[in-house]
Coordinates of C-alpha atoms in Angstrom, one line a residue:
Chain A
M717 CA 9.4 77.5 23.4
I718 CA 9.0 76.4 27.1
L719 CA 10.6 73.1 26.3
V720 CA 13.6 74.8 24.8
A721 CA 13.9 77.1 27.8
V722 CA 13.7 74.1 30.2
A723 CA 16.3 72.1 28.1
G724 CA 18.6 75.2 28.1
T725 CA 18.3 75.6 31.8
C726 CA 19.0 71.9 32.4
L727 CA 22.0 72.0 30.1
G728 CA 23.2 75.2 31.7
S729 CA 22.9 73.8 35.2
V730 CA 24.7 70.5 34.2
L731 CA 27.5 72.6 32.8
F732 CA 27.5 74.9 35.8
V733 CA 27.6 72.1 38.4
G734 CA 30.2 70.2 36.4
C735 CA 32.6 73.1 36.2
S736 CA 35.3 74.2 38.6
A737 CA 34.8 77.3 40.7
E738 CA 37.1 79.3 38.4
T739 CA 35.1 78.3 35.2
N740 CA 31.8 79.0 37.0
Q741 CA 33.0 82.5 37.8
K742 CA 34.0 83.0 34.2
I743 CA 30.6 81.9 32.9
L744 CA 28.7 84.0 35.5
S745 CA 30.7 87.1 34.8
T746 CA 29.8 86.8 31.1
F747 CA 26.1 87.2 31.9
F748 CA 26.1 89.2 35.1
D749 CA 28.0 92.3 36.2
G750 CA 29.5 92.6 39.7
T751 CA 30.5 88.9 40.0
D752 CA 33.3 88.8 42.5
K753 CA 36.5 87.6 41.0
P754 CA 38.1 84.7 43.0
P755 CA 41.5 85.6 44.5
V756 CA 44.3 84.6 42.1
P757 CA 47.0 82.7 44.0
T758 CA 50.0 84.8 43.1
R759 CA 53.4 83.6 43.8
R760 CA 53.5 85.7 47.0
V761 CA 50.3 84.2 48.3
R762 CA 51.6 80.7 47.5
R763 CA 54.8 81.4 49.3
D764 CA 53.0 82.7 52.3
L765 CA 50.7 79.7 52.3
L766 CA 53.7 77.4 52.1
Q767 CA 55.4 79.3 54.9
E768 CA 52.2 79.0 57.0
I769 CA 52.1 75.2 56.4
A770 CA 55.8 74.9 57.3
D771 CA 55.2 76.9 60.5
L772 CA 52.2 74.8 61.5
K773 CA 54.2 71.6 60.8
R774 CA 57.0 73.0 63.0
Q775 CA 54.6 73.8 65.8
L776 CA 53.1 70.4 65.6
T777 CA 56.6 68.8 65.7
G778 CA 57.5 71.0 68.7
Q779 CA 54.3 69.9 70.5
T780 CA 55.0 66.3 69.9
A781 CA 58.5 66.6 71.1
G782 CA 57.8 68.3 74.4
G783 CA 56.4 71.8 74.0
S784 CA 59.1 74.3 74.9
E785 CA 61.3 73.5 71.9
G786 CA 61.3 75.4 68.7
A787 CA 64.0 75.3 66.0
E788 CA 63.6 79.0 65.1
E789 CA 63.7 80.4 68.6
A790 CA 66.2 83.0 69.5
P791 CA 69.3 81.7 71.3
R792 CA 68.9 81.4 75.1
P793 CA 71.3 83.0 77.5
V794 CA 72.8 79.7 78.2
D795 CA 73.6 79.1 74.5
R796 CA 75.8 82.1 74.5
A797 CA 78.0 80.8 77.3
K798 CA 81.6 80.2 76.2
T799 CA 82.7 78.3 79.3
W800 CA 81.1 75.7 81.4
E801 CA 81.3 78.0 84.5
E802 CA 79.2 80.6 82.7
A803 CA 76.7 78.0 81.6
A804 CA 76.5 76.2 84.9
A805 CA 75.6 79.5 86.7
L806 CA 72.5 79.7 84.5
L807 CA 71.3 76.1 84.9
P808 CA 68.9 74.8 87.7
K809 CA 70.6 72.5 90.3
D810 CA 69.4 69.4 92.1
G811 CA 69.6 68.6 95.8
D812 CA 73.2 67.5 95.3
G813 CA 74.1 70.8 93.8
N814 CA 74.5 69.2 90.3
V815 CA 72.8 70.4 87.2
D816 CA 69.2 69.3 87.0
W817 CA 69.0 68.6 83.3
V818 CA 65.4 67.4 83.3
R819 CA 64.3 70.7 84.9
A820 CA 66.5 72.7 82.6
L821 CA 64.7 71.1 79.6
K822 CA 61.2 71.3 81.1
E823 CA 61.7 75.0 82.0
G824 CA 63.1 75.8 78.6
V825 CA 66.5 77.0 80.0
I826 CA 68.0 74.7 77.4
A827 CA 66.6 73.7 74.1
P828 CA 69.0 71.1 72.7
R829 CA 68.7 70.3 69.0
P830 CA 68.0 66.8 67.8
G831 CA 70.9 66.9 65.4
P832 CA 73.5 69.2 63.8
S833 CA 71.1 70.8 61.4
R834 CA 68.1 72.9 62.4
T835 CA 65.8 70.6 60.4
A836 CA 67.0 67.4 62.0
P837 CA 63.9 65.4 63.0
Q838 CA 62.8 65.2 66.7
Q839 CA 62.6 61.7 67.9
A840 CA 59.1 60.7 69.0
L841 CA 58.5 60.6 72.7
V842 CA 57.7 57.4 74.4
S843 CA 55.3 58.4 77.1
F844 CA 54.6 55.3 79.3
D845 CA 56.0 55.0 82.8
V846 CA 57.4 51.7 84.2
T847 CA 56.6 51.2 87.8
L848 CA 58.9 48.8 89.6
V849 CA 57.5 47.4 92.8
P850 CA 60.1 45.5 94.9
E851 CA 59.2 42.5 97.0
G852 CA 59.9 44.5 100.1
G853 CA 56.8 46.7 99.6
D854 CA 55.2 49.6 97.9
D855 CA 57.1 52.2 99.9
F856 CA 60.2 51.6 97.7
R857 CA 58.4 51.4 94.4
A858 CA 60.4 53.2 91.7
V859 CA 58.9 55.0 88.7
F860 CA 60.8 55.1 85.5
S861 CA 59.7 57.8 83.0
H862 CA 60.2 56.9 79.4
E863 CA 59.2 60.4 78.4
V864 CA 61.9 62.1 80.4
H865 CA 64.5 59.7 78.9
T866 CA 63.3 59.7 75.3
A867 CA 63.4 63.5 75.3
L868 CA 67.1 63.2 75.2
L869 CA 68.1 59.6 74.4
A870 CA 67.6 57.1 71.7
C871 CA 65.9 53.8 72.4
S872 CA 69.1 52.1 71.4
S873 CA 71.0 53.9 74.1
C874 CA 69.5 51.4 76.6
H875 CA 67.8 48.7 74.6
P876 CA 68.7 45.9 74.3
A877 CA 72.2 46.2 75.8
L878 CA 71.0 47.3 79.3
Y879 CA 67.4 46.3 79.3
Q880 CA 65.3 43.8 77.4
M881 CA 62.2 45.4 75.8
K882 CA 59.8 43.4 77.9
A883 CA 58.1 44.5 81.1
G884 CA 59.4 42.5 84.1
A885 CA 62.2 40.8 82.1
D886 CA 65.0 42.7 84.0
T887 CA 65.9 42.6 87.6
I888 CA 67.1 45.9 88.9
T889 CA 68.7 46.3 92.3
M890 CA 70.3 49.2 94.2
D891 CA 73.5 47.2 94.5
Q892 CA 73.7 47.0 90.7
I893 CA 73.0 50.8 90.4
N894 CA 75.6 51.7 93.0
G895 CA 78.1 49.3 91.3
G896 CA 77.7 51.2 88.0
E897 CA 75.4 48.7 86.3
S898 CA 71.8 49.0 85.1
C899 CA 70.6 52.6 85.8
G900 CA 74.1 53.2 87.4
V901 CA 75.7 53.2 83.9
C902 CA 74.4 56.8 83.6
H903 CA 73.1 57.7 87.0
G904 CA 76.1 58.6 89.1
T905 CA 78.2 59.4 86.0
I906 CA 76.5 61.7 83.5
A907 CA 73.1 61.9 85.2
F908 CA 72.0 62.5 88.8
A909 CA 73.4 60.1 91.4
A910 CA 71.3 57.4 93.2
T911 CA 71.7 59.5 96.4
L912 CA 68.6 61.5 95.4
C913 CA 66.2 58.8 96.4
A914 CA 62.9 60.6 95.8
R915 CA 63.6 61.3 92.1
C916 CA 62.9 57.6 91.4
H917 CA 61.1 56.5 94.6
P918 CA 58.2 59.0 95.0
A919 CA 57.1 57.6 98.4
M920 CA 60.5 58.5 99.8
A921 CA 60.0 62.2 99.2
G922 CA 60.7 64.2 102.3
G923 CA 62.3 61.2 104.0
Chain B
M65 CA 108.5 90.5 103.3
R66 CA 109.1 91.3 99.7
L67 CA 110.3 87.7 99.1
L68 CA 107.1 86.4 100.9
A69 CA 104.9 88.5 98.6
R70 CA 106.7 87.2 95.5
L71 CA 106.4 83.6 96.7
T72 CA 102.7 84.1 97.4
G73 CA 102.2 85.7 94.0
G74 CA 104.1 82.9 92.3
L75 CA 102.1 80.2 94.1
L76 CA 98.9 81.9 93.2
L77 CA 99.9 82.1 89.5
L78 CA 100.7 78.4 89.6
V79 CA 97.3 77.5 91.1
L80 CA 95.5 79.7 88.5
V81 CA 97.4 78.1 85.6
A82 CA 96.8 74.6 86.9
G83 CA 93.1 75.5 87.5
A84 CA 92.7 76.7 83.9
A85 CA 94.1 73.5 82.5
L86 CA 92.0 71.2 84.7
A87 CA 88.8 69.8 83.1
V88 CA 85.5 71.0 84.5
D89 CA 82.3 69.0 85.1
G90 CA 81.4 66.7 82.2
D91 CA 84.7 67.2 80.3
I92 CA 86.3 64.2 78.7
V93 CA 90.1 64.3 78.4
F94 CA 91.1 62.0 75.7
K95 CA 94.0 59.5 76.3
R96 CA 96.6 59.4 73.6
A97 CA 97.2 56.2 71.8
G98 CA 100.9 57.1 71.0
P99 CA 103.8 58.3 73.1
E100 CA 103.6 61.9 71.8
T101 CA 103.2 64.7 74.3
S102 CA 102.6 67.6 72.0
P103 CA 100.1 69.0 71.2
P104 CA 98.4 68.3 74.6
P105 CA 95.6 65.8 74.7
A106 CA 92.2 67.0 73.5
V107 CA 89.5 67.9 76.0
F108 CA 85.9 67.4 74.9
P109 CA 83.5 69.8 76.8
H110 CA 80.7 67.3 77.0
W111 CA 78.2 69.5 78.9
L112 CA 78.7 72.5 76.8
H113 CA 77.6 70.3 74.0
R114 CA 74.8 68.9 76.1
I115 CA 73.2 72.3 76.4
R116 CA 72.9 72.6 72.7
Y117 CA 72.3 69.1 71.5
K118 CA 70.2 66.1 72.6
C119 CA 72.2 63.0 73.5
Y120 CA 70.8 61.2 70.5
A121 CA 72.3 63.8 68.1
C122 CA 75.7 62.0 68.7
H123 CA 74.9 58.8 70.6
P124 CA 75.1 56.0 69.6
G125 CA 75.4 57.0 65.9
L126 CA 78.7 58.9 66.1
F127 CA 80.0 57.8 69.5
Q128 CA 79.3 54.8 71.6
M129 CA 78.2 55.7 75.1
K130 CA 81.1 54.1 76.9
A131 CA 84.3 55.8 78.0
G132 CA 87.3 54.7 75.9
A133 CA 85.2 52.8 73.4
N134 CA 85.7 55.3 70.6
T135 CA 88.9 55.9 68.7
V136 CA 89.0 59.5 67.7
T137 CA 91.5 60.5 65.1
M138 CA 92.2 63.6 63.1
E139 CA 92.0 61.5 59.9
A140 CA 88.5 60.5 60.7
M141 CA 87.5 64.1 61.4
G142 CA 88.9 65.1 58.0
E143 CA 86.7 62.5 56.4
G144 CA 83.6 64.0 58.1
K145 CA 83.4 61.3 60.7
S146 CA 83.6 61.6 64.5
C147 CA 83.8 65.3 65.6
G148 CA 84.2 66.1 61.9
A149 CA 80.5 65.3 61.3
C150 CA 79.6 68.7 62.8
H151 CA 83.0 70.5 63.0
N152 CA 83.3 71.1 59.3
G153 CA 82.4 74.8 59.1
G154 CA 78.7 74.0 58.8
P155 CA 76.9 73.6 62.2
A156 CA 80.1 74.1 64.1
P157 CA 83.5 75.7 63.5
A158 CA 85.8 73.7 61.2
I159 CA 88.9 72.0 62.5
D160 CA 92.0 73.6 61.1
I161 CA 95.6 74.6 62.0
D162 CA 94.5 77.8 63.6
T163 CA 92.1 76.2 66.0
C164 CA 94.2 73.4 67.5
N165 CA 94.2 74.9 71.0
S166 CA 90.4 75.0 71.0
C167 CA 90.4 71.2 71.7
H168 CA 94.1 70.4 72.5
A169 CA 93.9 72.2 75.8
G170 CA 94.5 69.3 78.2
E171 CA 97.6 68.7 80.4

């Protein structure tokens, strides 16, 4: 009699351990009253869960791409501007009185999309800085932020046409920049001009 | 005195009209390939786009980043290329006969 009971218990526990939570509950509720029923994932719950996962993914993408951006955010005042004059009045300016696009992005005044659709993927940020120290001395060292640039531009915008992808492989001079080459391809045309020394040469701040 | 007032008014109007047609910061006024003068050349409001889209949304995939390096035609737009990649009634207003002046606003 005892042996049968032991064998039964063993068999029961083997079955019990080997079953899914759902089957366990079914077996238990046959013998015992008051066994909690597991929540049944209705369509609504499933949809909510999927929505939650999608939200988390979006948050994660937003964080990777620079924090202040979110595809579902309400349009900013600047997005409603119909003319450039209206928009320019809302954007931060640099020392030359031109639009400071980097600040506008960092401060969330603008939240440009990565592509035509709301679901277009954000390009990954490249976060390393390149510090260029000229022979003349450390006072004129320039710091190039990949992060600031890759928040807006593709790698292929600059590489390899303007710069080789190898540290120290390119010589950059102020003469080139002022002549519209190297950094000067953009800086002085669509980006701030080389007259704002301290934005690249930190030691020249206040000078 | 009345003549002077009229002249001043006329001059002011001229300046205002000229000012409205001039491109603002960041605008690109396209050069025509042919001899036609009408409709006026198209003006691309670069920085109004820059507020809404990252550079890489269009460069270098749709347009090279070099002034004059891209040939922009209405045919290409109709095929969903060039401006037509967005201006197709989806993310941006479609290009049609009622909206010519939206872009062809140059001098």
